C-alpha atoms as a PDB file:
ATOM      1  CA  UNK A   1     -23.834   3.114   7.272  1.00  0.00           C
ATOM      2  CA  UNK A   2     -21.893   0.074   6.026  1.00  0.00           C
ATOM      3  CA  UNK A   3     -18.483   1.541   6.811  1.00  0.00           C
ATOM      4  CA  UNK A   4     -19.501   2.705  10.251  1.00  0.00           C
ATOM      5  CA  UNK A   5     -20.808  -0.842  11.058  1.00  0.00           C
ATOM      6  CA  UNK A   6     -17.518  -2.363   9.885  1.00  0.00           C
ATOM      7  CA  UNK A   7     -15.565   0.080  12.028  1.00  0.00           C
ATOM      8  CA  UNK A   8     -17.610  -0.429  15.169  1.00  0.00           C
ATOM      9  CA  UNK A   9     -14.886  -2.563  16.763  1.00  0.00           C
ATOM     10  CA  UNK A  10     -11.422  -4.035  16.352  1.00  0.00           C
ATOM     11  CA  UNK A  11      -9.671  -1.073  14.727  1.00  0.00           C
ATOM     12  CA  UNK A  12      -6.038  -0.717  15.793  1.00  0.00           C
ATOM     13  CA  UNK A  13      -4.982   2.062  13.410  1.00  0.00           C
ATOM     14  CA  UNK A  14      -6.322   4.406  10.791  1.00  0.00           C
ATOM     15  CA  UNK A  15      -4.453   5.852   7.771  1.00  0.00           C
ATOM     16  CA  UNK A  16      -5.375   8.439   5.144  1.00  0.00           C
ATOM     17  CA  UNK A  17      -4.641   9.690   1.707  1.00  0.00           C
ATOM     18  CA  UNK A  18      -5.832  13.102   0.599  1.00  0.00           C
ATOM     19  CA  UNK A  19      -9.434  11.953   0.277  1.00  0.00           C
ATOM     20  CA  UNK A  20      -9.709   8.373   1.659  1.00  0.00           C
ATOM     21  CA  UNK A  21      -9.181   6.380   4.855  1.00  0.00           C
ATOM     22  CA  UNK A  22      -8.113   2.807   5.583  1.00  0.00           C
ATOM     23  CA  UNK A  23      -8.532   1.108   8.918  1.00  0.00           C
ATOM     24  CA  UNK A  24      -6.396  -1.808  10.041  1.00  0.00           C
ATOM     25  CA  UNK A  25      -8.372  -4.218  12.278  1.00  0.00           C
ATOM     26  CA  UNK A  26      -7.146  -6.538  14.955  1.00  0.00           C
ATOM     27  CA  UNK A  27      -7.970  -9.560  12.808  1.00  0.00           C
ATOM     28  CA  UNK A  28      -5.438  -8.342  10.112  1.00  0.00           C
ATOM     29  CA  UNK A  29      -7.995  -7.151   7.650  1.00  0.00           C
ATOM     30  CA  UNK A  30      -8.338  -3.681   6.191  1.00  0.00           C
ATOM     31  CA  UNK A  31     -11.492  -1.629   5.408  1.00  0.00           C
ATOM     32  CA  UNK A  32     -11.238   1.532   3.287  1.00  0.00           C
ATOM     33  CA  UNK A  33     -13.630   4.283   2.324  1.00  0.00           C
ATOM     34  CA  UNK A  34     -13.651   7.658   0.660  1.00  0.00           C
ATOM     35  CA  UNK A  35     -12.697   8.634  -2.888  1.00  0.00           C
ATOM     36  CA  UNK A  36     -12.213   5.389  -4.854  1.00  0.00           C
ATOM     37  CA  UNK A  37      -9.351   6.682  -7.000  1.00  0.00           C
ATOM     38  CA  UNK A  38      -7.445   7.708  -3.933  1.00  0.00           C
ATOM     39  CA  UNK A  39      -7.633   4.376  -2.152  1.00  0.00           C
ATOM     40  CA  UNK A  40     -11.223   4.410  -0.814  1.00  0.00           C
ATOM     41  CA  UNK A  41     -12.093   1.269  -2.869  1.00  0.00           C
ATOM     42  CA  UNK A  42     -10.287  -1.981  -2.188  1.00  0.00           C
ATOM     43  CA  UNK A  43     -12.251  -4.189  -4.668  1.00  0.00           C
ATOM     44  CA  UNK A  44      -9.220  -4.871  -6.789  1.00  0.00           C
ATOM     45  CA  UNK A  45      -7.238  -6.205  -3.838  1.00  0.00           C
ATOM     46  CA  UNK A  46      -9.926  -7.187  -1.303  1.00  0.00           C
ATOM     47  CA  UNK A  47      -9.082 -10.853  -1.529  1.00  0.00           C
ATOM     48  CA  UNK A  48      -5.449 -10.081  -0.658  1.00  0.00           C
ATOM     49  CA  UNK A  49      -6.056  -7.848   2.308  1.00  0.00           C
ATOM     50  CA  UNK A  50      -5.769 -10.572   4.987  1.00  0.00           C
ATOM     51  CA  UNK A  51      -2.981 -11.052   7.516  1.00  0.00           C
ATOM     52  CA  UNK A  52      -2.044  -7.386   7.217  1.00  0.00           C
ATOM     53  CA  UNK A  53       0.678  -6.370   9.708  1.00  0.00           C
ATOM     54  CA  UNK A  54       1.273  -2.652   8.543  1.00  0.00           C
ATOM     55  CA  UNK A  55      -0.371  -0.092   6.392  1.00  0.00           C
ATOM     56  CA  UNK A  56       1.313   3.035   4.898  1.00  0.00           C
ATOM     57  CA  UNK A  57      -0.095   5.754   2.711  1.00  0.00           C
ATOM     58  CA  UNK A  58       0.873   8.358   0.160  1.00  0.00           C
ATOM     59  CA  UNK A  59      -1.339  11.260  -0.781  1.00  0.00           C
ATOM     60  CA  UNK A  60      -3.281   8.986  -3.194  1.00  0.00           C
ATOM     61  CA  UNK A  61      -2.637   5.338  -2.327  1.00  0.00           C
ATOM     62  CA  UNK A  62      -2.255   2.725   0.359  1.00  0.00           C
ATOM     63  CA  UNK A  63       0.158  -0.134   0.686  1.00  0.00           C
ATOM     64  CA  UNK A  64      -0.161  -3.050   3.120  1.00  0.00           C
ATOM     65  CA  UNK A  65       2.620  -5.289   4.333  1.00  0.00           C
ATOM     66  CA  UNK A  66       1.292  -8.845   4.842  1.00  0.00           C
ATOM     67  CA  UNK A  67       2.447 -11.463   7.276  1.00  0.00           C
ATOM     68  CA  UNK A  68       4.038 -13.426   4.411  1.00  0.00           C
ATOM     69  CA  UNK A  69       6.491 -10.538   3.791  1.00  0.00           C
ATOM     70  CA  UNK A  70       4.707  -9.402   0.579  1.00  0.00           C
ATOM     71  CA  UNK A  71       3.041  -6.068  -0.205  1.00  0.00           C
ATOM     72  CA  UNK A  72      -0.340  -5.171  -1.652  1.00  0.00           C
ATOM     73  CA  UNK A  73      -1.130  -1.633  -2.916  1.00  0.00           C
ATOM     74  CA  UNK A  74      -4.258   0.104  -4.121  1.00  0.00           C
ATOM     75  CA  UNK A  75      -5.393   3.614  -5.035  1.00  0.00           C
ATOM     76  CA  UNK A  76      -3.886   6.056  -7.465  1.00  0.00           C
ATOM     77  CA  UNK A  77      -1.415   4.424  -9.844  1.00  0.00           C
ATOM     78  CA  UNK A  78       0.542   7.687 -10.045  1.00  0.00           C
ATOM     79  CA  UNK A  79       1.042   7.688  -6.253  1.00  0.00           C
ATOM     80  CA  UNK A  80       2.047   4.095  -5.823  1.00  0.00           C
ATOM     81  CA  UNK A  81      -1.312   2.209  -5.818  1.00  0.00           C
ATOM     82  CA  UNK A  82      -0.327  -0.283  -8.560  1.00  0.00           C
ATOM     83  CA  UNK A  83       2.531  -2.685  -7.933  1.00  0.00           C
ATOM     84  CA  UNK A  84       1.954  -4.560 -11.150  1.00  0.00           C
ATOM     85  CA  UNK A  85       3.744  -1.791 -13.061  1.00  0.00           C
ATOM     86  CA  UNK A  86       7.245  -2.198 -14.558  1.00  0.00           C
ATOM     87  CA  UNK A  87      10.163  -0.493 -12.789  1.00  0.00           C
ATOM     88  CA  UNK A  88      10.318   3.041 -14.032  1.00  0.00           C
ATOM     89  CA  UNK A  89      14.058   2.973 -15.130  1.00  0.00           C
ATOM     90  CA  UNK A  90      13.947  -0.629 -16.425  1.00  0.00           C
ATOM     91  CA  UNK A  91      14.763  -1.575 -19.945  1.00  0.00           C
ATOM     92  CA  UNK A  92      14.215  -4.825 -21.788  1.00  0.00           C
ATOM     93  CA  UNK A  93      13.409  -7.748 -19.449  1.00  0.00           C
ATOM     94  CA  UNK A  94      12.144  -5.347 -16.837  1.00  0.00           C
ATOM     95  CA  UNK A  95      10.656  -6.727 -13.684  1.00  0.00           C
ATOM     96  CA  UNK A  96       7.284  -5.710 -12.214  1.00  0.00           C
ATOM     97  CA  UNK A  97       7.415  -4.049  -8.872  1.00  0.00           C
ATOM     98  CA  UNK A  98       5.258  -6.783  -7.277  1.00  0.00           C
ATOM     99  CA  UNK A  99       7.814  -9.462  -8.354  1.00  0.00           C
ATOM    100  CA  UNK A 100      10.392  -7.655  -6.175  1.00  0.00           C
ATOM    101  CA  UNK A 101       8.182  -7.241  -3.104  1.00  0.00           C
ATOM    102  CA  UNK A 102       9.124 -10.456  -1.441  1.00  0.00           C
ATOM    103  CA  UNK A 103      10.869 -10.891   1.872  1.00  0.00           C
ATOM    104  CA  UNK A 104       9.785  -7.297   2.867  1.00  0.00           C
ATOM    105  CA  UNK A 105      10.579  -6.424   6.473  1.00  0.00           C
ATOM    106  CA  UNK A 106       9.938  -2.700   6.425  1.00  0.00           C
ATOM    107  CA  UNK A 107       7.431  -0.562   4.546  1.00  0.00           C
ATOM    108  CA  UNK A 108       7.708   3.304   4.365  1.00  0.00           C
ATOM    109  CA  UNK A 109       5.972   6.126   2.497  1.00  0.00           C
ATOM    110  CA  UNK A 110       6.244   9.805   1.740  1.00  0.00           C
ATOM    111  CA  UNK A 111       3.573  11.954   0.121  1.00  0.00           C
ATOM    112  CA  UNK A 112       4.139  10.458  -3.333  1.00  0.00           C
ATOM    113  CA  UNK A 113       5.940   7.091  -3.175  1.00  0.00           C
ATOM    114  CA  UNK A 114       6.424   3.836  -1.178  1.00  0.00           C
ATOM    115  CA  UNK A 115       9.672   2.213  -0.245  1.00  0.00           C
ATOM    116  CA  UNK A 116      10.076  -1.422   0.955  1.00  0.00           C
ATOM    117  CA  UNK A 117      13.166  -2.859   2.563  1.00  0.00           C
ATOM    118  CA  UNK A 118      13.675  -6.539   2.001  1.00  0.00           C
ATOM    119  CA  UNK A 119      15.402  -9.006   4.440  1.00  0.00           C
ATOM    120  CA  UNK A 120      18.300  -9.242   1.863  1.00  0.00           C
ATOM    121  CA  UNK A 121      18.891  -5.499   2.198  1.00  0.00           C
ATOM    122  CA  UNK A 122      17.438  -4.689  -1.251  1.00  0.00           C
ATOM    123  CA  UNK A 123      15.383  -1.518  -1.409  1.00  0.00           C
ATOM    124  CA  UNK A 124      12.338  -1.399  -3.753  1.00  0.00           C
ATOM    125  CA  UNK A 125      10.671   1.996  -4.380  1.00  0.00           C
ATOM    126  CA  UNK A 126       7.647   2.819  -6.474  1.00  0.00           C
ATOM    127  CA  UNK A 127       5.241   5.735  -7.097  1.00  0.00           C
ATOM    128  CA  UNK A 128       5.521   9.245  -8.390  1.00  0.00           C
ATOM    129  CA  UNK A 129       8.872  10.433  -9.693  1.00  0.00           C
ATOM    130  CA  UNK A 130       8.538  13.446  -7.341  1.00  0.00           C
ATOM    131  CA  UNK A 131       8.460  11.038  -4.355  1.00  0.00           C
ATOM    132  CA  UNK A 132      11.313   8.968  -5.701  1.00  0.00           C
ATOM    133  CA  UNK A 133      13.754  11.784  -6.341  1.00  0.00           C
ATOM    134  CA  UNK A 134      17.043  11.292  -4.477  1.00  0.00           C
ATOM    135  CA  UNK A 135      18.712  14.106  -2.649  1.00  0.00           C
ATOM    136  CA  UNK A 136      22.286  14.755  -3.477  1.00  0.00           C
ATOM    137  CA  UNK A 137      23.001  17.290  -0.796  1.00  0.00           C
END
């Protein structure tokens, strides 16, 4: 009954992965429940889920855009739930995704990956290679 008590008021939007939900509340906090590996457990990022202005989801992870223009993610690493990873195509001196998620003005998702647009026009994408594949046609 803990989740139902937390959801009793103030919810402005609800998002889902294949087996978890996340609710954005009026006060800018997020509560999640469901399969832990699919984003239902926010323990790893709970202290960072304040001042949330937007939430997006893939099939296995959530990402939240914060009012300071940074992004927090949780859930399946394979589906974008870990922004501490190195860029997939990076070589020596590679940057972690989280280091690039500053000045974010837009946050988008498909079933397998996230994409952030920064105020300087740089696009940062992370998640499954299937979700990151570019169309050439």
